[in-house]
């Protein structure tokens, strides 16, 4: 079945530093979604990318979908303590089943 | 803002017992899902449900699991004979639509199931 690999597993940054998590697949993806899960919380949808080479921004967050639609990244500029949590990429097939990456745990030191 | 709700927030049960986890999806949503997350691990798909039937299920969703939409608002996950390895957080989710177009899935707060 479709799988997405996500790295790094864990990142600890100083507040104000940037953060990036990467998601890769061996097969072409129809879409990529990004979710954030705060400690003890539930996944919350951030964004969906569907087009080759697509780039979307949400304030300090920049999301990219690769030209071949096999990889994606989430970049956070100037992290804040409110950014802590686990960031998951996910992809679905026909809207019926989300396959999640392993997630990247972000910790921010203030 | 409308949200998915789940009850109970925490369920403790003995191995071999049956449990029913309850969810109320967002009212105008048509697709419903169950996922689970073992502590510290990734979120895993269990089952999707549309038009009163299962549309897709994973290999985890074996004969001990079943889902039901008993009325117009509730969506339940039943685990017939719980095992220790069923201990996890179970998330319900719903989306406005599905099919070939992908839609944002809204997750509930989860039910933590502990099997002893």
PDB file of C-alpha atoms in Angstrom:
ATOM      1  CA  UNK A   1       0.000   0.000   0.000  1.00  0.00           C
ATOM      2  CA  UNK A   2       0.916   3.634  -0.184  1.00  0.00           C
ATOM      3  CA  UNK A   3       3.474   4.689   2.410  1.00  0.00           C
ATOM      4  CA  UNK A   4       5.056   7.983   3.300  1.00  0.00           C
ATOM      5  CA  UNK A   5       8.383   8.290   5.080  1.00  0.00           C
ATOM      6  CA  UNK A   6       8.925  11.297   7.285  1.00  0.00           C
ATOM      7  CA  UNK A   7      12.130  12.716   8.697  1.00  0.00           C
ATOM      8  CA  UNK A   8      13.496  13.716  11.085  1.00  0.00           C
ATOM      9  CA  UNK A   9      11.795  11.811  13.857  1.00  0.00           C
ATOM     10  CA  UNK A  10      12.580  14.474  16.383  1.00  0.00           C
ATOM     11  CA  UNK A  11      13.896  18.028  16.370  1.00  0.00           C
ATOM     12  CA  UNK A  12      14.741  20.272  19.274  1.00  0.00           C
ATOM     13  CA  UNK A  13      15.312  23.919  18.311  1.00  0.00           C
ATOM     14  CA  UNK A  14      15.970  27.177  20.064  1.00  0.00           C
ATOM     15  CA  UNK A  15      13.107  29.616  19.881  1.00  0.00           C
ATOM     16  CA  UNK A  16      13.601  31.784  16.823  1.00  0.00           C
ATOM     17  CA  UNK A  17      15.362  29.079  14.823  1.00  0.00           C
ATOM     18  CA  UNK A  18      13.822  27.571  11.727  1.00  0.00           C
ATOM     19  CA  UNK A  19      12.427  24.051  11.476  1.00  0.00           C
ATOM     20  CA  UNK A  20      11.804  21.754   8.523  1.00  0.00           C
ATOM     21  CA  UNK A  21      10.224  18.325   8.251  1.00  0.00           C
ATOM     22  CA  UNK A  22      10.292  16.229   5.100  1.00  0.00           C
ATOM     23  CA  UNK A  23       7.963  13.650   3.712  1.00  0.00           C
ATOM     24  CA  UNK A  24       8.882  11.203   0.932  1.00  0.00           C
ATOM     25  CA  UNK A  25       7.149   8.519  -1.046  1.00  0.00           C
ATOM     26  CA  UNK A  26       8.426   5.997  -3.571  1.00  0.00           C
ATOM     27  CA  UNK A  27       5.237   6.456  -5.590  1.00  0.00           C
ATOM     28  CA  UNK A  28       3.516   9.501  -6.993  1.00  0.00           C
ATOM     29  CA  UNK A  29       1.039  10.974  -4.570  1.00  0.00           C
ATOM     30  CA  UNK A  30      -2.325  12.390  -5.574  1.00  0.00           C
ATOM     31  CA  UNK A  31      -2.142  14.842  -2.697  1.00  0.00           C
ATOM     32  CA  UNK A  32      -0.352  15.561   0.547  1.00  0.00           C
ATOM     33  CA  UNK A  33      -1.930  16.857   3.710  1.00  0.00           C
ATOM     34  CA  UNK A  34      -0.212  18.198   6.796  1.00  0.00           C
ATOM     35  CA  UNK A  35      -1.550  17.873  10.322  1.00  0.00           C
ATOM     36  CA  UNK A  36      -0.344  19.170  13.660  1.00  0.00           C
ATOM     37  CA  UNK A  37      -0.895  17.294  16.898  1.00  0.00           C
ATOM     38  CA  UNK A  38      -0.218  19.140  20.120  1.00  0.00           C
ATOM     39  CA  UNK A  39       0.989  17.030  23.069  1.00  0.00           C
ATOM     40  CA  UNK A  40      -2.035  15.137  24.376  1.00  0.00           C
ATOM     41  CA  UNK A  41      -4.196  16.440  21.563  1.00  0.00           C
ATOM     42  CA  UNK A  42      -5.643  15.257  18.304  1.00  0.00           C
ATOM     43  CA  UNK A  43      -4.480  15.819  14.722  1.00  0.00           C
ATOM     44  CA  UNK A  44      -5.555  19.166  13.337  1.00  0.00           C
ATOM     45  CA  UNK A  45      -5.559  19.776   9.614  1.00  0.00           C
ATOM     46  CA  UNK A  46      -3.154  22.450   8.421  1.00  0.00           C
ATOM     47  CA  UNK A  47      -3.196  22.298   4.642  1.00  0.00           C
ATOM     48  CA  UNK A  48      -3.552  20.186   1.530  1.00  0.00           C
ATOM     49  CA  UNK A  49      -1.350  20.316  -1.578  1.00  0.00           C
ATOM     50  CA  UNK A  50      -2.431  18.701  -4.828  1.00  0.00           C
ATOM     51  CA  UNK A  51      -0.469  20.300  -7.671  1.00  0.00           C
ATOM     52  CA  UNK A  52       3.046  19.481  -8.778  1.00  0.00           C
ATOM     53  CA  UNK A  53       5.477  22.072  -7.431  1.00  0.00           C
ATOM     54  CA  UNK A  54       2.808  23.744  -5.344  1.00  0.00           C
ATOM     55  CA  UNK A  55       3.886  26.096  -2.573  1.00  0.00           C
ATOM     56  CA  UNK A  56       1.519  27.442   0.048  1.00  0.00           C
ATOM     57  CA  UNK A  57       2.162  29.725   2.989  1.00  0.00           C
ATOM     58  CA  UNK A  58       0.379  30.214   6.267  1.00  0.00           C
ATOM     59  CA  UNK A  59       2.072  33.007   8.203  1.00  0.00           C
ATOM     60  CA  UNK A  60       5.414  31.474   9.290  1.00  0.00           C
ATOM     61  CA  UNK A  61       4.643  28.061   7.765  1.00  0.00           C
ATOM     62  CA  UNK A  62       5.622  27.210   4.186  1.00  0.00           C
ATOM     63  CA  UNK A  63       4.441  23.987   2.563  1.00  0.00           C
ATOM     64  CA  UNK A  64       5.879  22.570  -0.646  1.00  0.00           C
ATOM     65  CA  UNK A  65       4.904  19.697  -2.892  1.00  0.00           C
ATOM     66  CA  UNK A  66       7.657  18.361  -5.124  1.00  0.00           C
ATOM     67  CA  UNK A  67       7.608  18.544  -8.900  1.00  0.00           C
ATOM     68  CA  UNK A  68       7.340  14.770  -9.143  1.00  0.00           C
ATOM     69  CA  UNK A  69       4.682  14.706  -6.403  1.00  0.00           C
ATOM     70  CA  UNK A  70       6.763  12.254  -4.423  1.00  0.00           C
ATOM     71  CA  UNK A  71       7.945  14.532  -1.656  1.00  0.00           C
ATOM     72  CA  UNK A  72       6.791  17.420   0.454  1.00  0.00           C
ATOM     73  CA  UNK A  73       8.149  19.667   3.140  1.00  0.00           C
ATOM     74  CA  UNK A  74       6.897  21.891   5.914  1.00  0.00           C
ATOM     75  CA  UNK A  75       9.133  24.750   6.951  1.00  0.00           C
ATOM     76  CA  UNK A  76       8.542  26.945   9.974  1.00  0.00           C
ATOM     77  CA  UNK A  77      10.395  30.235  10.103  1.00  0.00           C
ATOM     78  CA  UNK A  78      11.421  31.646  13.484  1.00  0.00           C
ATOM     79  CA  UNK A  79       9.818  28.998  15.683  1.00  0.00           C
ATOM     80  CA  UNK A  80       7.827  29.964  18.733  1.00  0.00           C
ATOM     81  CA  UNK A  81       6.904  27.907  21.789  1.00  0.00           C
ATOM     82  CA  UNK A  82       3.376  27.630  20.429  1.00  0.00           C
ATOM     83  CA  UNK A  83       4.753  25.601  17.521  1.00  0.00           C
ATOM     84  CA  UNK A  84       5.561  22.594  19.722  1.00  0.00           C
ATOM     85  CA  UNK A  85       3.874  19.375  18.774  1.00  0.00           C
ATOM     86  CA  UNK A  86       4.111  16.576  16.258  1.00  0.00           C
ATOM     87  CA  UNK A  87       3.786  17.404  12.582  1.00  0.00           C
ATOM     88  CA  UNK A  88       2.441  14.646  10.373  1.00  0.00           C
ATOM     89  CA  UNK A  89       2.240  14.435   6.649  1.00  0.00           C
ATOM     90  CA  UNK A  90      -0.520  12.263   5.281  1.00  0.00           C
ATOM     91  CA  UNK A  91      -1.876  11.227   1.950  1.00  0.00           C
ATOM     92  CA  UNK A  92      -5.113   9.636   0.947  1.00  0.00           C
ATOM     93  CA  UNK A  93      -6.519   7.588  -1.835  1.00  0.00           C
ATOM     94  CA  UNK A  94      -9.874   8.664  -3.159  1.00  0.00           C
ATOM     95  CA  UNK A  95     -10.557  10.509   0.069  1.00  0.00           C
ATOM     96  CA  UNK A  96     -11.221   7.322   1.951  1.00  0.00           C
ATOM     97  CA  UNK A  97      -8.127   6.541   3.898  1.00  0.00           C
ATOM     98  CA  UNK A  98      -5.439   8.799   5.285  1.00  0.00           C
ATOM     99  CA  UNK A  99      -1.987   7.220   5.442  1.00  0.00           C
ATOM    100  CA  UNK A 100       0.130   9.103   7.918  1.00  0.00           C
ATOM    101  CA  UNK A 101       3.857   9.506   8.089  1.00  0.00           C
ATOM    102  CA  UNK A 102       5.585   8.718  11.365  1.00  0.00           C
ATOM    103  CA  UNK A 103       5.587  12.380  12.354  1.00  0.00           C
ATOM    104  CA  UNK A 104       8.272  14.808  13.436  1.00  0.00           C
ATOM    105  CA  UNK A 105       8.218  15.876  17.064  1.00  0.00           C
ATOM    106  CA  UNK A 106       9.155  19.523  17.447  1.00  0.00           C
ATOM    107  CA  UNK A 107      10.349  20.876  20.770  1.00  0.00           C
ATOM    108  CA  UNK A 108      11.193  24.549  21.146  1.00  0.00           C
ATOM    109  CA  UNK A 109      13.516  25.840  23.845  1.00  0.00           C
ATOM    110  CA  UNK A 110      12.768  29.348  25.024  1.00  0.00           C
TER     111      UNK A 110
ATOM    112  CA  UNK B   1     -17.008  26.152  14.996  1.00  0.00           C
ATOM    113  CA  UNK B   2     -18.529  22.660  14.607  1.00  0.00           C
ATOM    114  CA  UNK B   3     -16.457  19.846  16.009  1.00  0.00           C
ATOM    115  CA  UNK B   4     -16.343  16.085  16.274  1.00  0.00           C
ATOM    116  CA  UNK B   5     -17.060  14.815  19.766  1.00  0.00           C
ATOM    117  CA  UNK B   6     -16.129  11.476  21.296  1.00  0.00           C
ATOM    118  CA  UNK B   7     -17.128   9.637  24.444  1.00  0.00           C
ATOM    119  CA  UNK B   8     -15.802   8.456  26.752  1.00  0.00           C
ATOM    120  CA  UNK B   9     -12.500  10.301  26.931  1.00  0.00           C
ATOM    121  CA  UNK B  10     -10.926   7.342  28.714  1.00  0.00           C
ATOM    122  CA  UNK B  11     -12.075   3.738  28.911  1.00  0.00           C
ATOM    123  CA  UNK B  12     -10.455   1.050  30.993  1.00  0.00           C
ATOM    124  CA  UNK B  13     -11.501  -2.508  30.296  1.00  0.00           C
ATOM    125  CA  UNK B  14     -10.369  -6.021  31.016  1.00  0.00           C
ATOM    126  CA  UNK B  15      -8.970  -8.249  28.321  1.00  0.00           C
ATOM    127  CA  UNK B  16     -11.743 -10.176  26.574  1.00  0.00           C
ATOM    128  CA  UNK B  17     -14.422  -7.599  27.295  1.00  0.00           C
ATOM    129  CA  UNK B  18     -16.385  -5.747  24.651  1.00  0.00           C
ATOM    130  CA  UNK B  19     -16.139  -1.978  24.358  1.00  0.00           C
ATOM    131  CA  UNK B  20     -18.079   0.554  22.342  1.00  0.00           C
ATOM    132  CA  UNK B  21     -16.494   3.859  21.507  1.00  0.00           C
ATOM    133  CA  UNK B  22     -18.844   6.633  20.520  1.00  0.00           C
ATOM    134  CA  UNK B  23     -18.482   9.553  18.179  1.00  0.00           C
ATOM    135  CA  UNK B  24     -20.705  12.338  16.973  1.00  0.00           C
ATOM    136  CA  UNK B  25     -19.382  13.553  13.608  1.00  0.00           C
ATOM    137  CA  UNK B  26     -19.975  17.055  12.302  1.00  0.00           C
ATOM    138  CA  UNK B  27     -23.599  17.213  11.277  1.00  0.00           C
ATOM    139  CA  UNK B  28     -23.354  17.898   7.533  1.00  0.00           C
ATOM    140  CA  UNK B  29     -20.438  15.544   6.970  1.00  0.00           C
ATOM    141  CA  UNK B  30     -20.940  12.392   4.942  1.00  0.00           C
ATOM    142  CA  UNK B  31     -17.745  10.405   5.470  1.00  0.00           C
ATOM    143  CA  UNK B  32     -16.712   9.002   8.814  1.00  0.00           C
ATOM    144  CA  UNK B  33     -13.493   7.375   9.919  1.00  0.00           C
ATOM    145  CA  UNK B  34     -11.823   5.635  12.787  1.00  0.00           C
ATOM    146  CA  UNK B  35      -8.093   5.830  13.391  1.00  0.00           C
ATOM    147  CA  UNK B  36      -5.951   4.630  16.229  1.00  0.00           C
ATOM    148  CA  UNK B  37      -2.670   5.819  17.660  1.00  0.00           C
ATOM    149  CA  UNK B  38      -0.622   3.620  19.921  1.00  0.00           C
ATOM    150  CA  UNK B  39       1.270   5.770  22.409  1.00  0.00           C
ATOM    151  CA  UNK B  40       4.207   7.507  20.766  1.00  0.00           C
ATOM    152  CA  UNK B  41       3.460   6.100  17.333  1.00  0.00           C
ATOM    153  CA  UNK B  42       1.834   7.332  14.172  1.00  0.00           C
ATOM    154  CA  UNK B  43      -1.846   7.568  13.464  1.00  0.00           C
ATOM    155  CA  UNK B  44      -3.163   4.434  11.739  1.00  0.00           C
ATOM    156  CA  UNK B  45      -6.273   4.148   9.613  1.00  0.00           C
ATOM    157  CA  UNK B  46      -8.848   1.598  10.695  1.00  0.00           C
ATOM    158  CA  UNK B  47     -11.991   2.109   8.646  1.00  0.00           C
ATOM    159  CA  UNK B  48     -13.976   4.566   6.571  1.00  0.00           C
ATOM    160  CA  UNK B  49     -17.754   4.652   6.373  1.00  0.00           C
ATOM    161  CA  UNK B  50     -20.077   6.221   3.854  1.00  0.00           C
ATOM    162  CA  UNK B  51     -23.732   5.834   3.014  1.00  0.00           C
ATOM    163  CA  UNK B  52     -24.244   3.385   5.870  1.00  0.00           C
ATOM    164  CA  UNK B  53     -21.567   0.996   4.817  1.00  0.00           C
ATOM    165  CA  UNK B  54     -17.848   0.458   5.136  1.00  0.00           C
ATOM    166  CA  UNK B  55     -16.054   1.944   2.145  1.00  0.00           C
ATOM    167  CA  UNK B  56     -12.542   0.871   3.102  1.00  0.00           C
ATOM    168  CA  UNK B  57     -10.846  -0.910   5.972  1.00  0.00           C
ATOM    169  CA  UNK B  58      -7.291  -1.692   6.932  1.00  0.00           C
ATOM    170  CA  UNK B  59      -5.740  -5.018   7.834  1.00  0.00           C
ATOM    171  CA  UNK B  60      -5.974  -3.954  11.487  1.00  0.00           C
ATOM    172  CA  UNK B  61      -9.763  -3.882  11.210  1.00  0.00           C
ATOM    173  CA  UNK B  62     -10.373  -7.592  11.593  1.00  0.00           C
ATOM    174  CA  UNK B  63     -13.460  -9.515  12.697  1.00  0.00           C
ATOM    175  CA  UNK B  64     -13.273  -8.267  16.256  1.00  0.00           C
ATOM    176  CA  UNK B  65     -14.028  -4.726  15.060  1.00  0.00           C
ATOM    177  CA  UNK B  66     -17.308  -3.376  13.771  1.00  0.00           C
ATOM    178  CA  UNK B  67     -18.756   0.048  13.088  1.00  0.00           C
ATOM    179  CA  UNK B  68     -22.273   1.289  13.101  1.00  0.00           C
ATOM    180  CA  UNK B  69     -24.283   4.421  12.592  1.00  0.00           C
ATOM    181  CA  UNK B  70     -27.219   3.574  14.835  1.00  0.00           C
ATOM    182  CA  UNK B  71     -29.030   6.866  14.315  1.00  0.00           C
ATOM    183  CA  UNK B  72     -28.598  10.134  12.454  1.00  0.00           C
ATOM    184  CA  UNK B  73     -25.886  11.481  14.686  1.00  0.00           C
ATOM    185  CA  UNK B  74     -23.797   8.759  16.320  1.00  0.00           C
ATOM    186  CA  UNK B  75     -21.013   6.683  14.829  1.00  0.00           C
ATOM    187  CA  UNK B  76     -19.671   3.827  16.935  1.00  0.00           C
ATOM    188  CA  UNK B  77     -16.693   1.508  16.964  1.00  0.00           C
ATOM    189  CA  UNK B  78     -17.160  -1.800  18.731  1.00  0.00           C
ATOM    190  CA  UNK B  79     -14.302  -4.047  19.745  1.00  0.00           C
ATOM    191  CA  UNK B  80     -15.766  -7.430  20.552  1.00  0.00           C
ATOM    192  CA  UNK B  81     -13.095  -9.103  22.626  1.00  0.00           C
ATOM    193  CA  UNK B  82     -10.379  -6.677  23.591  1.00  0.00           C
ATOM    194  CA  UNK B  83      -6.714  -7.645  23.676  1.00  0.00           C
ATOM    195  CA  UNK B  84      -3.854  -5.945  25.454  1.00  0.00           C
ATOM    196  CA  UNK B  85      -2.532  -4.692  22.125  1.00  0.00           C
ATOM    197  CA  UNK B  86      -5.790  -2.819  21.492  1.00  0.00           C
ATOM    198  CA  UNK B  87      -4.680  -0.264  24.082  1.00  0.00           C
ATOM    199  CA  UNK B  88      -4.378   2.992  22.145  1.00  0.00           C
ATOM    200  CA  UNK B  89      -5.981   6.342  21.499  1.00  0.00           C
ATOM    201  CA  UNK B  90      -8.886   5.959  19.105  1.00  0.00           C
ATOM    202  CA  UNK B  91      -9.761   8.956  16.984  1.00  0.00           C
ATOM    203  CA  UNK B  92     -12.966   9.449  15.107  1.00  0.00           C
ATOM    204  CA  UNK B  93     -12.893  11.792  12.128  1.00  0.00           C
ATOM    205  CA  UNK B  94     -15.359  13.093   9.588  1.00  0.00           C
ATOM    206  CA  UNK B  95     -15.199  14.911   6.297  1.00  0.00           C
ATOM    207  CA  UNK B  96     -17.662  16.748   4.149  1.00  0.00           C
ATOM    208  CA  UNK B  97     -17.074  14.431   1.235  1.00  0.00           C
ATOM    209  CA  UNK B  98     -14.607  11.957  -0.100  1.00  0.00           C
ATOM    210  CA  UNK B  99     -14.315  10.050  -3.320  1.00  0.00           C
ATOM    211  CA  UNK B 100     -11.830  11.234  -5.946  1.00  0.00           C
ATOM    212  CA  UNK B 101     -11.515  14.670  -4.357  1.00  0.00           C
ATOM    213  CA  UNK B 102      -9.738  14.807  -1.068  1.00  0.00           C
ATOM    214  CA  UNK B 103     -11.281  16.714   1.750  1.00  0.00           C
ATOM    215  CA  UNK B 104     -10.012  17.896   5.086  1.00  0.00           C
ATOM    216  CA  UNK B 105     -10.720  15.432   7.850  1.00  0.00           C
ATOM    217  CA  UNK B 106     -11.793  16.791  11.223  1.00  0.00           C
ATOM    218  CA  UNK B 107     -10.610  14.713  14.146  1.00  0.00           C
ATOM    219  CA  UNK B 108     -12.309  14.295  17.487  1.00  0.00           C
ATOM    220  CA  UNK B 109     -10.421  14.564  20.776  1.00  0.00           C
ATOM    221  CA  UNK B 110     -10.026  10.800  20.995  1.00  0.00           C
ATOM    222  CA  UNK B 111     -10.867   8.016  23.423  1.00  0.00           C
ATOM    223  CA  UNK B 112      -7.963   6.518  25.310  1.00  0.00           C
ATOM    224  CA  UNK B 113      -8.599   2.792  25.603  1.00  0.00           C
ATOM    225  CA  UNK B 114      -6.634   0.906  28.217  1.00  0.00           C
ATOM    226  CA  UNK B 115      -6.938  -2.881  28.231  1.00  0.00           C
ATOM    227  CA  UNK B 116      -5.699  -4.577  31.398  1.00  0.00           C
TER     228      UNK B 116
END
